[in-house]
Coordinates of C-alpha atoms in Angstrom, one line a residue:
X1 CA 120.0 97.0 84.5
X2 CA 117.8 100.1 84.2
X3 CA 119.5 103.2 85.6
X4 CA 117.5 106.1 87.1
X5 CA 118.7 109.7 86.3
X6 CA 119.1 111.8 89.4
X7 CA 117.0 114.9 89.0
X8 CA 117.1 117.9 91.3
X9 CA 113.9 116.6 92.9
X10 CA 115.4 113.3 93.7
X11 CA 118.6 114.9 95.1
X12 CA 116.4 117.0 97.4
X13 CA 114.5 113.9 98.5
X14 CA 117.8 112.2 99.3
X15 CA 118.9 115.2 101.3
X16 CA 115.7 115.0 103.2
X17 CA 116.1 111.4 104.1
X18 CA 119.6 112.0 105.3
X19 CA 118.3 114.6 107.7
X20 CA 115.7 112.0 109.0
X21 CA 118.1 109.1 109.4
X22 CA 121.2 109.0 111.5
X23 CA 124.3 108.4 109.4
X24 CA 127.2 108.7 111.8
X25 CA 130.2 106.5 111.1
X26 CA 130.1 103.0 112.5
X27 CA 132.6 100.2 112.7
X28 CA 131.0 97.7 110.3
X29 CA 131.6 95.7 107.2
X30 CA 131.5 98.6 104.8
X31 CA 128.4 97.2 103.0
X32 CA 126.6 100.5 102.9
X33 CA 123.1 101.5 104.1
X34 CA 120.1 99.5 103.1
X35 CA 116.7 101.3 103.6
X36 CA 113.6 99.2 103.2
X37 CA 109.9 99.5 103.7
X38 CA 109.9 96.2 105.6
X39 CA 106.5 96.7 107.3
X40 CA 104.6 97.7 104.1
X41 CA 102.2 95.0 102.9
X42 CA 100.4 92.1 104.5
X43 CA 103.5 90.6 106.0
X44 CA 104.3 93.8 107.9
X45 CA 103.1 95.3 111.1
X46 CA 104.7 98.5 112.4
X47 CA 104.9 98.9 116.2
X48 CA 104.5 95.2 117.0
X49 CA 106.8 93.6 119.6
X50 CA 107.8 90.0 120.3
X51 CA 104.9 87.8 121.4
X52 CA 102.4 90.5 120.2
X53 CA 103.1 89.9 116.6
X54 CA 100.5 88.7 114.1
X55 CA 102.9 89.9 111.4
X56 CA 106.0 92.0 111.0
X57 CA 108.4 89.2 111.8
X58 CA 110.7 89.9 108.9
X59 CA 111.8 93.0 110.9
X60 CA 111.6 91.6 114.4
X61 CA 114.0 88.8 113.4
X62 CA 116.7 91.4 112.6
X63 CA 116.9 92.2 116.3
X64 CA 115.5 89.2 118.2
X65 CA 115.9 85.6 117.4
X66 CA 113.4 82.8 117.8
X67 CA 114.3 79.3 118.8
X68 CA 113.4 78.0 115.3
X69 CA 112.5 79.6 112.0
X70 CA 111.3 78.6 108.6
X71 CA 114.0 78.0 106.0
X72 CA 114.4 80.3 103.0
X73 CA 111.2 79.2 101.2
X74 CA 109.1 77.9 104.1
X75 CA 109.4 74.3 103.0
X76 CA 111.0 73.1 106.3
X77 CA 112.1 74.3 109.7
X78 CA 115.7 75.5 110.3
X79 CA 117.7 76.0 113.5
X80 CA 118.1 79.4 115.0
X81 CA 118.9 79.6 118.8
X82 CA 117.8 76.0 119.1
X83 CA 120.1 73.7 117.0
X84 CA 118.1 70.4 117.5
X85 CA 114.9 69.2 119.1
X86 CA 113.4 65.9 119.9
X87 CA 110.4 64.4 121.7
X88 CA 109.5 61.5 123.9
X89 CA 107.3 58.7 122.5
X90 CA 104.0 60.4 123.0
X91 CA 105.2 63.9 122.2
X92 CA 104.4 65.3 125.7
X93 CA 108.1 66.1 126.5
X94 CA 110.2 68.1 124.1
X95 CA 113.9 68.8 124.5
X96 CA 115.6 71.7 122.7
X97 CA 119.4 71.9 122.4
X98 CA 120.6 75.5 122.3
X99 CA 123.4 77.1 120.3
X100 CA 126.5 77.7 122.4
X101 CA 128.6 80.8 122.4
X102 CA 125.8 83.2 121.5
X103 CA 126.1 86.7 123.0
X104 CA 123.4 89.3 123.7
X105 CA 123.9 92.6 122.0
X106 CA 125.3 94.0 125.3
X107 CA 127.9 91.1 125.5
X108 CA 126.1 89.0 128.1
X109 CA 126.0 85.2 127.3
X110 CA 122.8 83.6 126.1
X111 CA 121.7 80.6 128.1
X112 CA 118.8 78.3 128.7
X113 CA 117.6 80.5 131.5
X114 CA 116.8 83.2 128.9
X115 CA 114.5 80.7 127.1
X116 CA 112.8 79.6 130.3
X117 CA 112.3 83.3 131.3
X118 CA 110.9 84.2 127.8
X119 CA 108.4 81.4 127.5
X120 CA 107.2 81.9 131.1
X121 CA 106.8 85.6 130.4
X122 CA 104.9 85.0 127.2
X123 CA 102.5 82.5 128.9
X124 CA 102.0 84.8 132.0
X125 CA 98.3 85.8 132.0
X126 CA 99.3 89.2 133.4
X127 CA 101.4 89.9 130.3
X128 CA 98.4 89.0 128.1
X129 CA 100.5 88.3 125.1
X130 CA 99.2 86.9 121.8
X131 CA 101.7 84.1 122.0
X132 CA 99.4 81.3 123.2
X133 CA 97.0 81.7 120.4
X134 CA 99.7 81.7 117.7
X135 CA 101.8 79.0 119.3
X136 CA 99.2 76.3 120.1
X137 CA 100.3 76.7 123.7
X138 CA 98.7 78.0 126.8
X139 CA 99.6 77.9 130.5
X140 CA 97.1 75.1 130.9
X141 CA 98.9 73.0 128.2
X142 CA 102.4 73.5 129.6
X143 CA 103.2 71.5 132.8
X144 CA 106.8 72.8 133.1
X145 CA 109.6 74.6 131.3
X146 CA 113.0 73.7 132.7
X147 CA 116.6 74.5 132.1
X148 CA 118.2 71.1 132.2
X149 CA 121.6 72.7 131.8
X150 CA 123.0 75.9 130.3
X151 CA 122.2 74.8 126.8
X152 CA 119.2 72.5 127.1
X153 CA 115.6 73.4 127.7
X154 CA 112.8 70.9 128.3
X155 CA 109.1 71.6 127.8
X156 CA 106.7 69.3 129.4
X157 CA 103.1 69.4 128.0
X158 CA 99.9 68.2 129.6
X159 CA 98.8 66.7 126.3
X160 CA 100.6 65.3 123.2
X161 CA 101.7 67.8 120.5
X162 CA 103.6 66.1 117.7
X163 CA 104.2 69.4 115.8
X164 CA 105.3 71.7 118.6
X165 CA 108.5 72.8 116.8
X166 CA 106.4 74.3 114.0
X167 CA 104.8 76.6 116.6
X168 CA 108.1 77.5 118.2
X169 CA 109.0 79.8 115.4
X170 CA 106.9 82.3 117.4
X171 CA 109.1 81.7 120.5
X172 CA 111.2 84.9 120.5
X173 CA 113.9 84.8 123.1
X174 CA 114.4 87.9 125.3
X175 CA 117.2 88.7 127.8
X176 CA 116.4 87.7 131.3
X177 CA 119.1 90.0 132.7
X178 CA 117.5 93.0 131.1
X179 CA 113.9 92.3 131.7
X180 CA 113.7 90.2 134.9
X181 CA 112.4 93.2 136.9
X182 CA 109.7 94.1 134.3
X183 CA 106.1 93.9 135.7
X184 CA 104.4 91.4 133.3
X185 CA 101.3 93.6 133.4
X186 CA 103.4 96.4 131.7
X187 CA 104.7 94.1 128.9
X188 CA 102.5 95.7 126.2
X189 CA 103.2 99.3 127.3
X190 CA 106.9 99.3 128.1
X191 CA 109.1 101.4 125.8
X192 CA 112.1 99.1 126.3
X193 CA 111.5 97.5 122.9
X194 CA 111.9 100.8 121.1
X195 CA 114.5 102.6 123.3
X196 CA 117.0 100.1 124.7
X197 CA 116.2 96.7 123.2
X198 CA 118.7 93.9 123.4
X199 CA 118.5 90.8 121.2
X200 CA 120.7 88.1 119.7
X201 CA 119.8 88.9 116.1
X202 CA 122.2 90.1 113.3
X203 CA 121.5 93.8 114.0
X204 CA 121.4 96.0 117.1
X205 CA 119.2 99.0 117.9
X206 CA 120.5 102.4 117.1
X207 CA 117.5 104.8 116.9
X208 CA 113.7 104.5 116.7
X209 CA 111.5 107.4 115.7
X210 CA 107.8 106.6 115.8
X211 CA 106.1 106.6 112.4
X212 CA 109.3 107.5 110.6
X213 CA 112.1 104.9 110.9
X214 CA 114.0 102.4 112.9
X215 CA 117.7 102.4 112.4
X216 CA 120.0 99.4 113.2
X217 CA 123.7 98.8 113.2
X218 CA 125.4 95.4 112.7
X219 CA 125.9 93.0 115.6
X220 CA 129.7 92.2 115.4
X221 CA 129.1 89.1 117.5
X222 CA 126.3 87.6 115.5
X223 CA 126.6 83.8 115.7
X224 CA 126.4 83.4 111.9
X225 CA 128.9 86.1 111.1
X226 CA 129.0 89.9 111.4
X227 CA 126.7 91.6 108.9
X228 CA 128.2 93.4 105.9
X229 CA 125.9 96.4 106.1
X230 CA 126.8 99.6 107.9
X231 CA 123.1 100.4 108.6
X232 CA 119.8 98.6 108.1
X233 CA 116.9 101.0 108.3
X234 CA 113.1 100.3 108.2
X235 CA 111.2 103.3 106.9
X236 CA 107.6 103.6 107.8
X237 CA 105.0 104.6 105.2
X238 CA 101.3 105.2 105.4
X239 CA 100.6 102.9 102.4
X240 CA 102.1 100.9 99.6
X241 CA 101.8 103.7 97.1
X242 CA 104.0 106.1 99.1
X243 CA 106.6 103.4 99.6
X244 CA 106.6 102.7 95.9
X245 CA 107.2 106.4 95.1
X246 CA 110.1 106.3 97.6
X247 CA 111.5 103.2 95.8
X248 CA 111.2 104.8 92.4
X249 CA 112.9 108.0 93.6
X250 CA 115.8 106.2 95.1
X251 CA 115.0 107.0 98.7
X252 CA 114.6 103.3 99.7
X253 CA 116.0 100.1 98.3
X254 CA 113.1 97.7 98.9
X255 CA 109.4 97.5 99.4
X256 CA 106.5 95.0 99.1
X257 CA 104.4 95.6 96.0
X258 CA 101.0 94.3 94.9
X259 CA 100.5 92.1 91.9
X260 CA 99.4 94.9 89.6
X261 CA 102.4 97.0 90.6
X262 CA 104.7 94.0 90.0
X263 CA 103.4 93.8 86.4
X264 CA 104.4 97.4 85.9
X265 CA 107.9 97.0 87.4
X266 CA 109.0 93.6 86.1
X267 CA 110.6 95.0 83.0
X268 CA 111.9 98.2 84.5
X269 CA 115.2 97.0 86.0
X270 CA 114.1 96.3 89.5
X271 CA 115.0 93.1 91.3
X272 CA 111.7 91.2 91.8
X273 CA 111.1 88.7 94.6
X274 CA 108.1 86.5 94.6
X275 CA 106.6 83.3 96.1
X276 CA 103.3 81.8 97.3
X277 CA 102.0 83.7 100.3
X278 CA 100.7 80.6 102.1
X279 CA 97.9 82.9 103.2
X280 CA 94.2 82.3 102.6
X281 CA 92.2 85.5 102.1
X282 CA 88.6 85.0 103.4
X283 CA 85.6 86.7 104.8
X284 CA 85.1 85.6 108.4
X285 CA 81.5 85.9 109.6
X286 CA 80.8 86.5 113.3
X287 CA 78.4 83.7 114.1
X288 CA 77.5 85.5 117.3
X289 CA 75.3 87.5 115.0
X290 CA 72.1 85.5 114.3
X291 CA 72.1 86.8 110.7
X292 CA 75.0 84.5 109.9
X293 CA 74.1 81.4 111.9
X294 CA 72.0 79.9 109.0
X295 CA 74.3 77.9 106.7
X296 CA 72.2 79.0 103.7
X297 CA 73.2 82.6 104.3
X298 CA 76.9 81.7 104.5
X299 CA 76.6 79.6 101.3
X300 CA 74.8 82.5 99.6
X301 CA 77.9 84.7 100.2
X302 CA 80.0 82.2 98.3
X303 CA 77.5 81.8 95.4
X304 CA 77.1 85.6 95.2
X305 CA 80.8 86.4 94.6
X306 CA 82.4 85.6 91.3
X307 CA 85.7 84.7 92.9
X308 CA 87.2 83.3 89.7
X309 CA 86.5 86.6 87.8
X310 CA 88.0 88.6 90.6
X311 CA 91.2 86.6 90.6
X312 CA 91.5 86.8 86.8
X313 CA 90.7 90.5 86.4
X314 CA 91.1 92.5 89.6
X315 CA 94.0 90.4 90.9
X316 CA 95.5 90.1 87.5
X317 CA 95.9 86.3 87.6
X318 CA 98.1 86.4 90.7
X319 CA 95.7 84.5 93.0
X320 CA 93.9 81.1 93.0
X321 CA 90.5 80.4 94.4
X322 CA 90.4 78.1 97.5
X323 CA 87.7 75.8 98.8
X324 CA 88.5 76.1 102.5
X325 CA 90.9 77.8 104.9
X326 CA 93.9 75.8 103.5
X327 CA 95.8 77.4 100.7
X328 CA 97.7 74.4 99.3
X329 CA 96.0 71.7 97.1
X330 CA 97.6 68.8 98.9
X331 CA 95.6 69.8 102.0
X332 CA 92.3 69.5 100.0
X333 CA 90.3 66.3 99.4
X334 CA 89.5 65.3 95.9
X335 CA 87.5 67.9 94.0
X336 CA 84.6 65.5 93.8
X337 CA 84.1 65.8 97.5
X338 CA 84.0 69.6 97.4
X339 CA 81.5 72.3 96.4
X340 CA 83.2 74.7 94.1
X341 CA 80.5 77.4 94.8
X342 CA 80.7 78.5 91.2
X343 CA 79.2 81.9 90.6
X344 CA 75.4 81.6 90.8
X345 CA 73.6 84.7 91.9
X346 CA 70.2 83.0 91.4
X347 CA 71.2 80.3 93.9
X348 CA 72.4 83.0 96.3
X349 CA 69.0 84.8 96.2
X350 CA 67.1 81.5 96.6
X351 CA 69.1 80.6 99.7
X352 CA 68.8 84.1 101.2
X353 CA 65.0 83.9 100.7
X354 CA 64.7 80.5 102.2
X355 CA 66.7 81.6 105.2
X356 CA 64.6 84.8 105.7
X357 CA 67.6 87.0 105.4
X358 CA 67.0 90.7 105.9
X359 CA 68.2 92.5 102.8
X360 CA 67.8 95.9 104.5
X361 CA 70.7 95.1 106.8
X362 CA 74.1 96.6 106.2
X363 CA 77.4 95.4 107.6
X364 CA 80.9 96.9 107.9
X365 CA 83.5 94.7 106.2
X366 CA 86.5 95.5 108.4
X367 CA 90.1 94.8 107.3
X368 CA 93.7 95.6 107.9
X369 CA 94.5 95.5 104.2
X370 CA 95.2 99.0 102.9
X371 CA 96.7 98.4 99.4
X372 CA 94.8 99.3 96.3
X373 CA 95.0 95.7 95.3
X374 CA 92.9 94.5 98.2
X375 CA 90.7 97.6 98.2
X376 CA 89.8 96.8 94.6
X377 CA 89.1 93.2 95.6
X378 CA 86.8 94.3 98.4
X379 CA 85.0 96.7 96.1
X380 CA 84.3 93.8 93.7
X381 CA 83.0 91.7 96.6
X382 CA 80.8 94.6 97.7
X383 CA 79.4 95.0 94.2
X384 CA 78.7 91.2 93.7
X385 CA 77.0 90.9 97.2
X386 CA 74.9 94.0 96.6
X387 CA 73.4 92.4 93.5
X388 CA 71.8 89.7 95.7
X389 CA 70.7 92.0 98.5
X390 CA 73.7 91.6 100.9
X391 CA 75.0 95.1 101.7
X392 CA 78.6 95.5 103.0
X393 CA 80.8 98.6 103.4
X394 CA 84.6 98.0 103.4
X395 CA 86.4 99.7 106.4
X396 CA 90.2 99.6 106.4
X397 CA 92.1 100.0 109.8
X398 CA 95.7 99.9 110.8
X399 CA 96.9 96.6 112.2
X400 CA 97.2 97.6 115.9
X401 CA 93.7 99.0 115.9
X402 CA 92.3 95.9 114.2
X403 CA 94.2 93.5 116.5
X404 CA 93.0 95.5 119.6
X405 CA 89.5 94.1 119.3
X406 CA 89.2 91.5 116.5
X407 CA 90.5 88.6 118.5
X408 CA 88.0 89.3 121.4
X409 CA 85.2 88.4 119.0
X410 CA 83.4 91.7 119.6
X411 CA 83.1 94.9 117.6
X412 CA 82.8 93.3 114.2
X413 CA 80.4 91.3 112.1
X414 CA 82.4 90.6 108.9
X415 CA 86.1 90.9 108.3
X416 CA 88.1 90.4 105.1
X417 CA 91.5 89.1 106.3
X418 CA 94.2 86.6 105.7
X419 CA 95.6 83.7 107.7
X420 CA 98.7 81.7 107.2
X421 CA 98.0 78.0 106.9
X422 CA 100.4 75.1 106.3
X423 CA 100.9 71.5 107.2
X424 CA 102.9 72.2 110.3
X425 CA 101.0 75.0 112.1
X426 CA 97.4 74.8 111.1
X427 CA 95.3 77.4 112.9
X428 CA 93.2 74.9 114.9
X429 CA 92.9 77.5 117.7
X430 CA 90.7 79.7 115.5
X431 CA 88.0 77.0 115.7
X432 CA 88.3 75.9 119.4
X433 CA 86.6 77.3 122.5
X434 CA 89.3 79.2 124.4
X435 CA 91.7 79.0 121.4
X436 CA 91.6 82.8 121.1
X437 CA 91.0 85.4 123.9
X438 CA 87.4 86.0 123.0
X439 CA 85.2 87.6 125.7
X440 CA 82.6 84.8 125.7
X441 CA 85.1 81.9 125.4
X442 CA 83.6 80.8 122.1
X443 CA 85.7 80.2 119.0
X444 CA 86.8 83.2 117.0
X445 CA 83.9 82.9 114.6
X446 CA 81.5 82.6 117.6
X447 CA 80.2 79.0 117.3
X448 CA 81.4 75.5 118.0
X449 CA 80.9 72.6 115.6
X450 CA 81.2 69.2 117.4
X451 CA 82.2 67.3 114.3
X452 CA 84.9 69.8 113.5
X453 CA 86.2 69.8 117.1
X454 CA 86.5 66.0 116.9
X455 CA 88.6 66.2 113.7
X456 CA 90.8 68.9 115.3
X457 CA 91.3 66.8 118.5
X458 CA 92.3 63.8 116.4
X459 CA 94.7 65.9 114.2
X460 CA 96.4 67.5 117.2
X461 CA 97.7 64.2 118.5
X462 CA 98.2 62.3 115.3
X463 CA 101.9 61.6 114.7
X464 CA 101.6 59.7 111.4
X465 CA 102.1 62.2 108.6
X466 CA 99.8 60.6 106.1
X467 CA 97.0 60.2 108.7
X468 CA 97.5 63.8 109.8
X469 CA 97.2 65.1 106.3
X470 CA 94.0 63.0 105.8
X471 CA 92.5 64.7 108.8
X472 CA 93.4 68.1 107.4
X473 CA 91.6 67.2 104.2
X474 CA 88.6 66.1 106.3
X475 CA 88.6 69.5 108.0
X476 CA 88.7 71.2 104.6
X477 CA 85.7 69.1 103.5
X478 CA 83.7 70.1 106.6
X479 CA 84.6 73.8 106.2
X480 CA 83.6 73.7 102.6
X481 CA 80.3 71.9 103.1
X482 CA 79.3 74.2 106.0
X483 CA 80.7 77.4 104.5
X484 CA 82.1 78.2 107.9
X485 CA 83.7 81.3 106.3
X486 CA 83.7 83.0 102.9
X487 CA 86.8 81.4 101.4
X488 CA 88.2 83.5 98.6
X489 CA 91.8 82.9 97.3
X490 CA 95.5 82.6 98.0
X491 CA 97.9 84.9 96.2
X492 CA 101.4 85.2 95.0
X493 CA 103.1 88.1 96.7
X494 CA 105.9 90.3 95.4
X495 CA 108.7 92.5 96.6
X496 CA 110.8 94.9 94.5
X497 CA 114.3 96.0 95.2
X498 CA 116.7 98.5 93.6
X499 CA 119.3 97.2 91.2
X500 CA 122.2 97.9 93.6
X501 CA 121.2 95.3 96.2
X502 CA 123.7 92.5 96.7
X503 CA 122.9 89.1 98.2
X504 CA 119.6 90.5 99.4
X505 CA 116.7 88.0 99.9
X506 CA 113.0 88.4 100.7
X507 CA 110.3 85.8 100.7
X508 CA 106.6 86.5 101.2
X509 CA 106.3 84.3 104.2
X510 CA 103.0 84.4 106.0
X511 CA 103.2 87.1 108.7
X512 CA 106.8 87.7 107.7
X513 CA 107.9 84.2 108.9
X514 CA 110.3 84.4 110.6
X515 CA 112.3 82.7 107.9
X516 CA 116.0 82.4 107.1
X517 CA 117.0 85.3 104.9
X518 CA 120.8 85.5 105.8
X519 CA 120.6 89.3 106.4
X520 CA 124.3 89.1 107.5
X521 CA 125.2 88.8 103.8
X522 CA 123.2 91.8 102.5
X523 CA 125.0 94.8 101.1
X524 CA 124.4 97.7 98.9
X525 CA 126.6 98.4 95.9
X526 CA 127.5 102.1 96.3

């Protein structure tokens, strides 16, 4: 493996980081200190908390545990605090059996009451969490949440939901004994999550310094075995470039890297982690704006952008063009049923002219992507669109700022973003009235399509796997034909680690999962 020579500058950097991060002795497994930039990249989201997470779940799962998570490669669900689950015949009543003998970080026992408390808090309108939108649940769809006994929880729904377990990966469990007196209206502003948090995850809170780091120590009572590490630290960086510099100087052990950076690092001795993102990158058009209500304008966006050229040159062959919101080919109908929207600027101009599009208009293209990789992709989109008279200006924002208004449906016209889509938890709620907390009650993109809503209604209650997949393909065909959004590509994502990491695992799960990474096994070879 490639070895880096410690120069005086690197030694000074290491001394600096040691002054920033607490390193007092702890009773632990002797596996060293692992410092990572876990919230750099599209799967990260600094400052998010449980039930307010659109990403950042790789880190959240180190402290708190969900009922269920994805397995290592997101190919199936795996037990966490729930060990098994089952439904009645029409999937309106789900029963979850819980893991026995689990302790909270403060030594209190974990029980079904904690699950009932957590779900009721997440669904409390005063708490105004993001959980309903990302879980396919809402207070109206939940008739009751009951602790049958200390280790059994029953969720009774007002309508069938055959795939509820896929959405319960977002069901973080919080300690009732520590939060029972919390005013739900203060959920989003309490400092408890950063000062005295208590979870059941593999690591426990030690110290949080805003915009600098979050330091954890091992949970000796973790149900899957005490972690080997002495410390696990999440360093915060303004962007991917600064995190990469820290990795190369030896200050950190791991960071997300873009595809172009991966190509530079792959023969340099770093451990490389990769996999399909399961995320579709697309341009969502706010159909509240009359300029985008004509299907010909939306189709013109797709014809105007040479998506294939961008994936091959700008994205260095690490992405694949998609025909709809679904990133996986098995969720697409036969190619003969789809419009590939091959690059055709003449067609784009013709459609814009027919629709009476105002070429003097200019739109901000808001995004939360800050990496050079995505900035280059947006610059290419901007250039292609300008050639046909569509003027956009990319505007990158941090995730909390973006999330603070985007899901209301107001304050934006165009957004370049990503959404995780798979067979189990398709984002139906993005297209349904009331599915997101928009101010006007309309779907996120601002307009309802009756045929699409009928397909979604049928898919939501379809329990036969083949029939359900067929409905997803029909949804893809409808989205493609009507150009509901500007579908771009799905990419491979990469992480890079130092050569002294032992048994470390990272997967580019959409939103950070959560997925099973067996963090209790991680160590750093000193």
